[in-house]
Coordinates of C-alpha atoms and ligand atoms in Angstrom, one line a residue:
Chain G
X1 CA 89.2 97.1 145.1
X2 CA 89.2 99.7 142.4
X3 CA 89.4 103.4 143.3
X4 CA 86.4 105.6 143.2
X5 CA 87.5 109.1 142.6
X6 CA 85.8 112.0 144.3
X7 CA 86.5 115.6 143.2
X8 CA 86.8 117.8 146.3
X9 CA 84.6 120.9 146.2
X10 CA 86.2 123.5 148.3
X11 CA 86.5 127.2 149.2
X12 CA 90.1 128.2 149.6
X13 CA 90.9 124.6 150.6
X14 CA 88.1 124.0 153.1
X15 CA 85.9 121.2 151.6
X16 CA 82.2 121.7 151.3
X17 CA 80.0 119.2 153.1
X18 CA 79.0 117.5 149.8
X19 CA 82.7 116.3 149.6
X20 CA 82.2 114.3 152.7
X21 CA 78.9 112.9 151.4
X22 CA 80.6 111.8 148.2
X23 CA 83.5 110.2 150.1
X24 CA 80.9 108.3 152.2
X25 CA 79.1 107.2 149.1
X26 CA 82.4 106.2 147.4
X27 CA 83.3 104.0 150.4
X28 CA 80.2 101.9 149.7
X29 CA 81.3 101.4 146.1
X30 CA 85.0 100.9 146.2
X31 CA 88.2 102.5 147.5
X32 CA 87.5 106.2 148.1
X33 CA 90.2 108.5 146.6
X34 CA 90.0 112.3 146.7
X35 CA 91.2 114.6 144.0
X36 CA 92.1 118.0 145.2
X37 CA 92.6 120.8 142.6
X38 CA 93.8 124.3 143.5
X39 CA 95.2 126.2 146.4
X40 CA 94.8 125.5 150.2
X41 CA 95.3 121.8 150.4
X42 CA 96.5 122.2 154.0
X43 CA 93.0 123.2 155.0
X44 CA 91.5 120.0 153.5
X45 CA 94.1 117.4 154.5
X46 CA 92.8 116.3 157.9
X47 CA 89.1 116.4 156.9
X48 CA 89.7 114.2 153.8
X49 CA 91.4 111.7 156.1
X50 CA 88.6 111.9 158.6
X51 CA 86.0 111.0 156.0
X52 CA 87.9 108.0 154.8
X53 CA 89.9 109.0 151.7
X54 CA 92.5 106.3 151.4
X55 CA 94.4 108.2 148.8
X56 CA 94.5 111.9 147.9
X57 CA 95.7 113.2 144.5
X58 CA 96.8 116.8 144.9
X59 CA 97.2 119.2 142.1
X60 CA 98.2 122.4 143.9
X61 CA 99.6 124.4 141.1
X62 CA 98.3 127.9 141.6
X63 CA 98.0 128.4 137.8
X64 CA 94.9 126.1 138.0
X65 CA 92.7 128.6 139.8
X66 CA 93.2 131.3 137.1
X67 CA 91.1 129.7 134.4
X68 CA 87.5 128.5 134.1
X69 CA 86.6 124.8 134.6
X70 CA 88.8 123.3 132.0
X71 CA 91.9 122.9 134.3
X72 CA 89.9 120.7 136.7
X73 CA 88.8 118.4 133.9
X74 CA 92.4 118.1 132.7
X75 CA 93.7 117.1 136.1
X76 CA 90.9 114.6 136.5
X77 CA 91.5 113.2 133.0
X78 CA 95.2 112.7 133.9
X79 CA 94.3 110.9 137.2
X80 CA 91.7 108.7 135.4
X81 CA 94.3 107.7 132.8
X82 CA 96.9 106.9 135.5
X83 CA 94.7 105.1 138.0
X84 CA 91.8 103.6 135.9
X85 CA 89.2 104.2 138.6
X86 CA 85.9 102.3 138.7
X87 CA 84.1 105.6 138.6
X88 CA 84.4 109.4 139.2
X89 CA 82.0 111.2 141.5
X90 CA 81.6 114.9 141.3
X91 CA 79.3 117.3 143.2
X92 CA 76.3 118.3 141.2
X93 CA 76.9 122.0 141.3
X94 CA 76.8 124.0 138.0
X95 CA 80.6 123.9 137.9
X96 CA 80.8 120.3 138.9
X97 CA 78.5 119.3 136.0
X98 CA 80.6 121.2 133.6
X99 CA 83.8 119.5 134.8
X100 CA 82.0 116.2 134.4
X101 CA 80.9 117.0 130.9
X102 CA 84.4 118.0 129.8
X103 CA 85.9 114.9 131.5
X104 CA 83.3 112.7 129.6
X105 CA 84.5 114.1 126.3
X106 CA 88.2 113.7 127.2
X107 CA 87.8 110.1 128.3
X108 CA 84.9 109.2 125.9
X109 CA 82.8 108.2 128.8
X110 CA 79.2 108.4 129.7
X111 CA 78.1 111.2 132.1
X112 CA 75.1 111.1 134.4
X113 CA 74.1 114.2 136.3
X114 CA 72.0 115.0 139.4
X115 CA 72.1 111.5 140.9
X116 CA 70.3 111.3 144.3
X117 CA 71.9 107.9 145.0
X118 CA 74.2 105.3 143.5
X119 CA 73.8 101.5 143.8
X120 CA 75.9 98.5 143.1
X121 CA 77.3 98.5 139.6
X122 CA 77.2 102.3 139.5
X123 CA 73.5 102.5 138.8
X124 CA 72.6 106.1 139.4
X125 CA 69.2 107.0 140.8
X126 CA 67.8 110.2 139.3
X127 CA 64.5 112.0 139.7
X128 CA 63.4 113.6 136.4
X129 CA 60.7 115.9 135.0
X130 CA 60.3 117.8 138.2
X131 CA 60.1 114.6 140.3
X132 CA 57.4 112.9 138.2
X133 CA 59.6 109.9 137.4
X134 CA 62.3 108.0 139.3
X135 CA 64.9 106.7 136.9
X136 CA 67.9 104.3 137.2
X137 CA 70.6 105.0 134.7
X138 CA 73.9 103.4 133.8
X139 CA 77.0 104.3 132.0
X140 CA 77.6 101.9 129.2
X141 CA 80.9 103.3 127.8
X142 CA 84.1 104.3 129.4
X143 CA 84.5 105.3 133.0
X144 CA 81.2 106.1 134.8
X145 CA 81.2 109.9 135.5
X146 CA 78.4 110.7 137.9
X147 CA 77.5 114.0 139.5
X148 CA 75.7 113.6 142.8
X149 CA 73.3 116.1 144.4
X150 CA 74.2 117.6 147.8
X151 CA 72.2 116.0 150.7
X152 CA 71.8 112.7 148.9
X153 CA 73.8 110.8 151.6
X154 CA 74.5 111.4 155.3
X155 CA 78.3 112.0 155.7
X156 CA 79.9 109.5 158.1
X157 CA 83.5 109.8 159.3
X158 CA 85.7 106.8 158.8
X159 CA 89.2 107.9 159.7
X160 CA 91.9 106.7 157.3
X161 CA 95.5 107.5 156.6
X162 CA 95.6 108.5 153.1
X163 CA 98.6 108.3 150.9
X164 CA 99.3 111.5 149.0
X165 CA 100.3 111.8 145.5
X166 CA 101.2 115.1 143.8
X167 CA 99.8 115.4 140.3
X168 CA 101.7 117.8 138.1
X169 CA 99.8 119.0 135.1
X170 CA 100.8 121.2 132.2
X171 CA 97.7 122.9 131.1
X172 CA 96.9 122.7 127.4
X173 CA 96.5 126.0 125.5
X174 CA 92.8 125.4 125.1
X175 CA 92.4 125.2 128.9
X176 CA 94.0 128.6 129.3
X177 CA 91.6 130.5 127.1
X178 CA 88.9 131.5 129.6
X179 CA 90.8 133.7 132.1
X180 CA 89.2 134.6 135.4
X181 CA 89.8 138.3 135.9
X182 CA 87.9 138.7 139.2
X183 CA 85.8 136.7 141.6
X184 CA 83.1 138.7 143.3
X185 CA 81.3 137.5 146.4
X186 CA 77.8 138.8 146.9
X187 CA 76.6 136.4 149.5
X188 CA 75.3 137.4 152.9
X189 CA 77.4 135.6 155.5
X190 CA 76.3 133.8 158.6
X191 CA 73.6 131.3 157.4
X192 CA 74.2 127.8 156.1
X193 CA 74.8 127.3 152.4
X194 CA 71.5 126.9 150.5
X195 CA 72.3 123.6 148.8
X196 CA 73.8 122.1 152.0
X197 CA 71.3 123.2 154.6
X198 CA 69.1 120.7 156.3
X199 CA 66.3 123.3 156.4
X200 CA 65.5 125.9 153.8
X201 CA 63.0 128.7 154.4
X202 CA 62.0 130.5 151.2
X203 CA 60.1 133.7 150.5
X204 CA 58.3 134.9 147.4
X205 CA 56.2 137.7 146.0
X206 CA 53.7 137.3 148.8
X207 CA 56.2 139.2 151.0
X208 CA 55.2 142.4 149.2
X209 CA 58.5 144.2 149.6
X210 CA 62.2 143.5 150.2
X211 CA 62.4 144.6 153.8
X212 CA 59.8 142.0 154.7
X213 CA 62.4 139.3 154.1
X214 CA 63.4 140.1 157.6
X215 CA 60.4 137.9 158.7
X216 CA 61.9 135.0 156.6
X217 CA 65.4 135.6 158.0
X218 CA 64.1 135.6 161.6
X219 CA 62.2 132.3 161.1
X220 CA 65.2 130.8 159.3
X221 CA 67.6 131.8 162.2
X222 CA 65.2 130.3 164.7
X223 CA 65.6 127.0 162.8
X224 CA 69.3 127.3 161.9
X225 CA 68.0 127.3 158.3
X226 CA 69.2 128.8 155.0
X227 CA 67.2 131.4 153.2
X228 CA 65.8 130.9 149.7
X229 CA 63.8 133.0 147.4
X230 CA 61.5 132.7 144.3
X231 CA 62.5 134.3 141.1
X232 CA 59.8 136.9 141.6
X233 CA 61.6 137.9 144.8
X234 CA 65.1 138.0 143.3
X235 CA 64.0 139.7 140.1
X236 CA 62.4 142.4 142.2
X237 CA 65.8 142.9 143.9
X238 CA 64.4 141.8 147.3
X239 CA 67.0 139.1 147.8
X240 CA 70.2 138.2 146.0
X241 CA 70.0 136.0 143.0
X242 CA 72.4 133.6 144.6
X243 CA 69.5 132.6 146.9
X244 CA 67.1 131.8 144.1
X245 CA 65.6 128.3 144.2
X246 CA 64.3 126.7 141.0
X247 CA 65.0 125.9 137.4
X248 CA 67.4 128.7 136.9
X249 CA 68.4 129.0 140.5
X250 CA 69.7 126.4 142.9
X251 CA 68.3 122.9 143.3
X252 CA 67.8 122.1 146.9
X253 CA 66.9 118.8 148.6
X254 CA 66.8 119.5 152.3
X255 CA 65.0 117.6 155.1
X256 CA 62.5 120.5 155.4
X257 CA 61.5 123.1 152.8
X258 CA 59.2 125.9 153.8
X259 CA 57.6 128.0 150.9
X260 CA 56.2 131.2 152.2
X261 CA 54.2 133.5 149.9
X262 CA 55.3 131.4 146.9
X263 CA 52.7 130.1 144.5
X264 CA 54.6 127.0 143.4
X265 CA 55.2 127.6 139.7
X266 CA 56.7 124.7 137.8
X267 CA 60.0 126.4 137.5
X268 CA 60.1 126.9 141.2
X269 CA 59.2 123.3 141.9
X270 CA 62.0 122.1 139.7
X271 CA 64.4 123.3 142.3
X272 CA 62.8 122.0 145.5
X273 CA 60.5 119.1 144.7
X274 CA 62.8 116.4 146.0
X275 CA 62.8 118.0 149.5
X276 CA 61.9 115.4 152.1
X277 CA 59.2 117.4 154.0
X278 CA 57.5 120.3 152.4
X279 CA 55.5 123.0 154.2
X280 CA 53.8 126.1 152.8
X281 CA 52.1 129.2 154.0
X282 CA 49.9 130.9 151.4
X283 CA 46.7 132.9 151.6
X284 CA 45.3 131.3 148.4
X285 CA 43.9 127.8 149.1
X286 CA 44.2 127.1 145.3
X287 CA 47.9 127.9 145.1
X288 CA 49.7 125.0 143.3
X289 CA 52.3 124.7 146.0
X290 CA 49.7 123.0 148.2
X291 CA 49.7 120.0 145.9
X292 CA 53.2 119.2 147.1
X293 CA 53.0 119.9 150.8
X294 CA 53.0 117.6 153.8
X295 CA 51.6 120.4 155.9
X296 CA 50.1 123.7 154.7
X297 CA 48.6 126.7 156.3
X298 CA 46.1 128.8 154.4
X299 CA 46.5 132.2 155.8
X300 CA 48.2 135.5 155.8
X301 CA 51.9 135.1 156.2
X302 CA 52.2 138.4 158.1
X303 CA 50.2 136.7 160.9
X304 CA 51.4 133.1 160.7
X305 CA 55.1 133.7 160.4
X306 CA 55.7 135.9 163.5
X307 CA 53.6 133.5 165.5
X308 CA 55.5 130.5 164.2
X309 CA 58.9 132.1 165.0
X310 CA 57.8 133.0 168.5
X311 CA 56.5 129.5 169.1
X312 CA 59.8 128.0 167.9
X313 CA 61.8 130.3 170.1
X314 CA 59.6 129.4 173.1
X315 CA 60.1 125.7 172.6
X316 CA 63.9 125.9 172.5
Chain D
X1 CA 80.9 138.8 114.3
X2 CA 79.2 135.6 113.1
X3 CA 77.2 133.9 115.7
X4 CA 75.7 130.4 115.9
X5 CA 72.9 130.0 118.4
X6 CA 71.9 126.5 119.5
X7 CA 68.3 125.9 120.2
X8 CA 66.5 122.7 121.2
X9 CA 62.9 121.8 120.9
X10 CA 61.5 120.4 124.2
X11 CA 58.1 119.2 125.5
X12 CA 56.0 122.2 126.6
X13 CA 56.9 123.1 130.1
X14 CA 53.4 122.6 131.3
X15 CA 52.7 119.4 129.4
X16 CA 52.9 116.2 131.3
X17 CA 56.2 114.7 130.2
X18 CA 56.6 111.0 129.7
X19 CA 59.2 108.4 128.9
X20 CA 58.2 106.0 126.2
X21 CA 58.1 102.4 127.4
X22 CA 59.7 100.8 124.4
X23 CA 63.0 102.5 124.3
X24 CA 63.0 104.6 127.5
X25 CA 63.6 107.9 125.7
X26 CA 61.7 111.2 126.2
X27 CA 58.3 110.8 124.4
X28 CA 58.4 113.8 122.0
X29 CA 55.5 112.7 119.8
X30 CA 52.6 112.9 122.2
X31 CA 53.3 116.3 123.5
X32 CA 53.5 119.8 122.0
X33 CA 57.0 120.9 121.3
X34 CA 58.3 124.4 122.2
X35 CA 61.6 126.1 122.0
X36 CA 63.5 125.4 125.2
X37 CA 62.6 128.5 127.3
X38 CA 66.2 129.2 128.1
X39 CA 67.3 129.2 124.5
X40 CA 65.0 132.2 123.8
X41 CA 67.5 134.2 125.9
X42 CA 70.4 132.8 123.8
X43 CA 68.6 133.9 120.6
X44 CA 67.9 137.4 122.0
X45 CA 71.5 137.8 123.1
X46 CA 72.8 136.7 119.6
X47 CA 70.5 139.2 117.9
X48 CA 71.6 142.0 120.2
X49 CA 75.2 141.4 119.5
X50 CA 74.5 141.3 115.8
X51 CA 72.5 144.5 115.9
X52 CA 75.5 146.2 117.7
X53 CA 78.3 144.7 115.7
X54 CA 77.0 143.4 112.4
X55 CA 77.5 139.9 111.1
X56 CA 75.2 136.9 110.8
X57 CA 73.2 134.8 113.2
X58 CA 72.7 131.1 112.3
X59 CA 70.4 128.9 114.2
X60 CA 71.5 125.3 114.9
X61 CA 69.3 122.6 116.1
X62 CA 69.4 118.9 116.3
X63 CA 66.1 117.1 116.6
X64 CA 63.2 115.4 114.8
X65 CA 61.3 116.9 111.8
X66 CA 59.0 118.6 114.2
X67 CA 61.9 120.7 115.6
X68 CA 61.5 122.9 112.5
X69 CA 58.8 124.8 114.4
X70 CA 61.4 125.8 116.9
X71 CA 63.9 126.8 114.3
X72 CA 61.2 128.9 112.5
X73 CA 60.6 130.7 115.8
X74 CA 64.2 131.7 116.1
X75 CA 64.2 132.8 112.5
X76 CA 61.1 134.9 113.1
X77 CA 62.7 136.5 116.0
X78 CA 65.4 137.7 113.6
X79 CA 68.1 135.1 113.0
X80 CA 69.3 135.0 109.4
X81 CA 69.5 131.4 108.5
X82 CA 69.4 127.9 110.0
X83 CA 70.9 124.5 110.1
X84 CA 68.8 121.5 111.2
X85 CA 70.5 118.2 111.9
X86 CA 67.9 115.6 111.4
X87 CA 68.3 111.9 110.9
X88 CA 66.6 108.8 112.3
X89 CA 70.0 107.7 113.5
X90 CA 70.1 110.5 116.1
X91 CA 67.1 109.3 118.1
X92 CA 68.0 108.7 121.7
X93 CA 71.3 110.6 121.7
X94 CA 72.7 111.4 125.1
X95 CA 74.9 114.5 126.0
X96 CA 78.1 112.9 124.7
X97 CA 76.5 112.1 121.4
X98 CA 74.6 115.4 121.2
X99 CA 77.7 117.5 121.8
X100 CA 79.5 115.4 119.2
X101 CA 76.9 116.0 116.5
X102 CA 76.6 119.7 117.3
X103 CA 80.4 120.0 117.1
X104 CA 80.4 118.3 113.7
X105 CA 77.8 120.6 112.3
X106 CA 79.5 123.6 113.7
X107 CA 82.5 122.6 111.6
X108 CA 80.4 123.4 108.5
X109 CA 79.4 126.9 109.7
X110 CA 81.8 129.8 110.0
X111 CA 81.5 131.4 113.4
X112 CA 83.2 133.6 116.1
X113 CA 80.7 132.8 118.8
X114 CA 78.4 130.0 119.7
X115 CA 75.6 130.9 122.1
X116 CA 73.5 128.4 124.0
X117 CA 70.9 128.3 126.7
X118 CA 72.1 127.3 130.1
X119 CA 70.0 124.2 130.4
X120 CA 67.4 122.3 128.5
X121 CA 64.2 122.0 130.4
X122 CA 63.7 118.3 129.6
X123 CA 67.2 116.9 130.0
X124 CA 68.2 119.4 132.7
X125 CA 71.9 118.5 132.5
X126 CA 73.6 121.9 131.8
X127 CA 76.5 120.1 130.3
X128 CA 76.2 120.5 126.5
X129 CA 77.8 124.0 126.4
X130 CA 80.9 122.9 128.4
X131 CA 81.2 119.7 126.3
X132 CA 80.9 121.7 123.1
X133 CA 83.7 124.0 124.2
X134 CA 85.9 121.0 125.0
X135 CA 85.2 119.4 121.6
X136 CA 85.9 122.6 119.7
X137 CA 88.9 123.6 121.7
X138 CA 87.2 127.0 122.1
X139 CA 87.0 129.1 125.3
X140 CA 84.2 128.2 127.6
X141 CA 82.3 131.2 128.9
X142 CA 79.2 129.8 130.5
X143 CA 76.4 130.9 132.9
X144 CA 76.7 134.4 131.6
X145 CA 74.4 137.1 133.0
X146 CA 76.2 139.8 131.0
X147 CA 78.2 139.5 127.7
X148 CA 80.5 142.1 126.2
X149 CA 82.1 141.6 122.8
X150 CA 84.9 143.8 121.4
X151 CA 87.6 143.2 118.9
X152 CA 88.0 139.5 119.2
X153 CA 87.5 139.3 122.9
X154 CA 84.5 138.3 124.9
X155 CA 84.0 139.2 128.5
X156 CA 81.2 137.8 130.7
X157 CA 79.9 137.9 134.2
X158 CA 79.4 134.3 135.2
X159 CA 76.9 133.5 137.9
X160 CA 78.5 131.4 140.7
X161 CA 77.4 129.9 143.9
X162 CA 78.4 133.0 145.9
X163 CA 78.2 135.8 143.4
X164 CA 79.8 136.2 140.0
X165 CA 83.2 135.8 138.2
X166 CA 84.4 138.1 135.5
X167 CA 85.9 135.9 132.8
X168 CA 87.5 136.9 129.5
X169 CA 88.6 135.0 126.4
X170 CA 89.5 135.4 122.8
X171 CA 87.0 134.3 120.1
X172 CA 86.0 131.8 119.0
X173 CA 84.2 131.1 122.3
X174 CA 81.2 129.1 123.5
X175 CA 78.8 131.1 125.6
X176 CA 75.8 130.0 127.6
X177 CA 73.4 132.6 129.0
X178 CA 71.1 132.7 132.1
X179 CA 67.6 134.1 132.1
X180 CA 68.7 137.3 133.9
X181 CA 70.6 138.5 130.8
X182 CA 67.8 140.0 128.7
X183 CA 64.1 140.0 127.8
X184 CA 63.5 137.9 124.7
X185 CA 61.6 139.6 122.0
X186 CA 58.3 138.3 120.6
X187 CA 58.4 137.5 116.8
X188 CA 56.6 140.3 114.9
X189 CA 54.2 139.5 112.1
X190 CA 56.7 140.8 109.7
X191 CA 59.3 138.6 111.3
X192 CA 57.1 135.5 111.0
X193 CA 56.5 136.2 107.3
X194 CA 60.2 136.8 106.6
X195 CA 61.2 133.6 108.4
X196 CA 59.4 131.6 105.8
X197 CA 61.9 132.7 103.1
X198 CA 65.1 132.4 105.1
X199 CA 67.5 129.7 104.2
X200 CA 67.3 126.4 106.1
X201 CA 69.8 123.7 105.5
X202 CA 69.1 120.2 106.5
X203 CA 72.0 118.0 107.4
X204 CA 71.9 114.2 107.7
X205 CA 74.5 112.2 109.5
X206 CA 76.4 111.7 106.3
X207 CA 76.1 115.4 105.3
X208 CA 77.7 116.5 108.6
X209 CA 80.3 113.7 108.6
X210 CA 78.8 112.3 111.8
X211 CA 79.8 108.7 112.4
X212 CA 76.6 106.7 112.9
X213 CA 78.0 104.5 115.7
X214 CA 78.7 107.6 117.9
X215 CA 75.1 108.8 118.1
X216 CA 71.6 107.7 118.7
X217 CA 70.5 105.2 121.3
X218 CA 73.2 102.6 120.4
X219 CA 76.0 105.2 120.1
X220 CA 75.3 106.8 123.5
X221 CA 77.4 106.2 126.5
X222 CA 74.5 106.1 129.0
X223 CA 71.3 104.2 129.2
X224 CA 68.2 104.2 131.2
X225 CA 67.9 100.8 132.9
X226 CA 64.6 101.3 134.6
X227 CA 62.1 104.0 135.3
X228 CA 58.9 104.3 137.2
X229 CA 56.4 107.1 137.9
X230 CA 57.1 108.4 141.4
X231 CA 54.7 106.8 143.9
X232 CA 51.9 109.4 144.4
X233 CA 52.6 111.5 147.4
X234 CA 50.1 111.2 150.2
X235 CA 47.9 114.2 150.3
X236 CA 49.2 116.6 152.9
X237 CA 47.3 118.1 155.7
X238 CA 46.1 121.6 155.0
X239 CA 44.8 123.8 157.7
X240 CA 43.1 127.2 157.5
X241 CA 44.6 129.8 159.8
X242 CA 42.1 130.6 162.6
X243 CA 44.5 132.8 164.5
X244 CA 46.5 129.8 165.6
X245 CA 48.1 128.8 162.3
X246 CA 51.7 129.6 163.5
X247 CA 51.2 127.4 166.6
X248 CA 49.7 124.6 164.6
X249 CA 52.6 124.7 162.2
X250 CA 55.0 124.7 165.1
X251 CA 53.3 121.6 166.5
X252 CA 53.7 119.9 163.1
X253 CA 57.4 120.7 163.0
X254 CA 57.8 119.5 166.6
X255 CA 56.0 116.2 165.7
X256 CA 58.5 115.7 162.9
X257 CA 61.4 116.5 165.2
X258 CA 62.5 119.7 163.4
X259 CA 62.2 121.6 166.6
Ligands
FAD1 C1 62.9 130.6 132.0 C2 62.3 130.8 133.3 C3 63.0 130.4 134.5 C4 62.5 130.5 135.7 N1 63.2 130.1 136.8 C5 62.7 130.2 138.1 C6 63.4 129.8 139.2 O1 64.5 129.4 139.1 N2 62.8 129.9 140.4 C7 61.6 130.5 140.6 O2 61.1 130.6 141.7 N3 60.9 130.9 139.5 C8 61.4 130.8 138.3 N4 60.6 131.3 137.2 C9 59.4 132.1 137.5 C10 58.2 131.3 137.8 O3 57.5 131.0 136.6 C11 57.2 132.2 138.7 O4 57.0 133.4 138.0 C12 57.8 132.5 140.1 O5 58.3 131.3 140.7 C13 56.8 133.1 140.9 O6 57.3 133.5 142.2 P1 56.3 133.6 143.4 O7 55.7 132.3 143.7 O8 57.1 134.3 144.5 O9 55.2 134.7 143.0 P2 53.7 134.5 142.6 O10 53.5 133.4 141.6 O11 53.2 135.9 142.3 O12 53.1 134.0 144.0 C14 53.0 134.7 145.2 C15 52.2 133.9 146.1 O13 52.1 134.6 147.4 C16 50.8 134.4 147.9 N5 50.6 135.6 148.8 C17 50.4 136.9 148.6 N6 50.3 137.6 149.7 C18 50.3 136.7 150.7 C19 50.2 136.9 152.1 N7 50.1 138.1 152.7 N8 50.3 135.8 152.9 C20 50.4 134.5 152.3 N9 50.5 134.3 151.0 C21 50.5 135.4 150.2 C22 49.9 134.5 146.7 O14 48.7 133.8 147.0 C23 50.7 133.7 145.7 O15 50.4 132.3 145.7 C24 61.2 131.1 135.9 C25 60.4 131.5 134.8 C26 61.0 131.4 133.5 C27 60.2 131.8 132.3
AMP2 N1 69.6 118.8 120.4 C1 70.0 120.0 120.6 N2 70.1 120.9 119.5 C2 70.6 122.2 119.7 N3 71.0 122.7 120.9 C3 71.0 121.8 121.9 C4 70.5 120.5 121.8 N4 70.6 119.9 123.1 C5 71.1 120.9 123.9 N5 71.3 122.0 123.2 C6 71.9 123.3 123.8 O1 72.5 123.1 125.0 C7 71.9 123.8 126.0 C8 72.1 123.0 127.3 O2 71.4 121.8 127.3 P1 71.6 120.6 128.3 O3 73.0 120.4 128.5 O4 70.9 119.4 127.7 O5 70.9 121.0 129.6 C9 70.5 124.1 125.6 O6 70.0 125.2 126.2 C10 70.7 124.3 124.1 O7 71.2 125.6 123.8

């Protein structure tokens, strides 16, 4: 069986959950082979084996972390050339999509983004126009390069004993143009990552002021959920922009999405519409968010949310 | 500092978007076209840099005849001239083909910076800027929420999953901007009048040296095999809070096994 390459998305070597999802998906399509780029491979090694990588390509050169995006595409291009894989799967993060795009140019291949599933023959399932259409797309030229949204597949362990292969790359001058001078972390720790969380609780302008996000955080913590925000809330400085859900924020696809004090503007929907179950609390019965919900409460969030949190704590 | 800003005409955000059944491409005829919202921020940023540093701003767009409306809007905001790649052979181009055509056209325009929006609201791929950088061999400075230009270097703050990166590169560079970066101006009446007289060059495939078999539906590397409107979602249950809304919601969550 031909290899299906999976680009490992990691933080200092520790893979993100989406990596395990992609390895699981790759296993249903061919021989899953992981490609690890950057520092910290020791932190990834056992996990990649646990989720079934039969081969791992490691490009651990520390120079690779110092430049934006292009080095990852160069490593992948080299592995693609060397191993002629059946396809390349990449997490559908902003950076993942950029790596995919550059790889497509390098290998003259088609690129499909934001797949929510992949079927036999590398047919990618996508949801477009804010969820209005389901589309099945194919790559007709080169090696299929597909970016897959987090939460599209349930990760399943399948222990393997991967062979390791070191990939040594000499970066081109072009790849060394965009130098990363600093990486700044603004995220609040403790809660699950927005795009990976099974439950996301989001707050919007209806909260009235930033300090009221505490209500959202308490509810989120009672459910083990991530916290999201509308653009109105991030623009007002109530919550970090890294938590923005929507067109220009993150795209989430959790099991449960709760929109609280959010009207449901089209740009917000673009980032949450494919969530499995959607719940909203809004005092305006005409709010467009109610068109999407499985369950909605028309009411004042300042009454409903504390009662809900208390009830959840009681039932634990 | 000469800047090219790439703008795309897309179906109006609020219009019901459709795929046409004969060739499975976005139906651009039946709906109103507008400038991709996110490209307005790209135009604004280009104009700001020009106002501070001098130079020229050229608008570049690939799209059908109709896309002229969007080009005019960018000119009326204050861009100096425009290049429109328009040819029947381009219909149905995917990202690989689009980035190729844009790169070819860029070869005919002198530039230090190319500025794009971060995503088109119809394709929603967010790949064209990176692909363009790859094709041009220029630095990729994308997802910028802040851009600083001085003496042949560009420094940006790039939004990331967990915060931001500070990234620097020499010109020429390809920059994409997020909507946090500025407030796009509205075209003034004077701007609208002036736009009518600004130079607009039209390029066909042949003019730009674009090989016909690398663009359009046939030249694209991806194809839509099937599509269907999503099955309508069953109307949800909506309950008015009578003092027990939180409890009712908790019951629903419990019935779905979330708690
Ligand atoms: C280029 C562009 C990109 C954008 N990208 C994004 C994006 O990524 N994400 C995003 O979210 N938006 C985005 N937007 C903005 C979007 O258009 C909306 O303006 C925004 O989503 C509104 O946020 P909101 O729902 O919190 O606020 P509003 O629309 O003001 O809604 C607040 C809601 O709270 C309700 N409410 C008020 N008080 C209470 C109460 N006490 N109890 C219960 N309910 C209450 C109100 O009834 C109302 O429905 C973008 C816009 C543009 C132009
Ligand atoms: N046909 C086009 N003409 C000009 N610019 C484009 C075109 N398609 C995409 N772009 C630019 O590329 C950006 C990202 O688009 P996309 O990768 O399609 O999401 C857009 O915001 C535009 O600036």
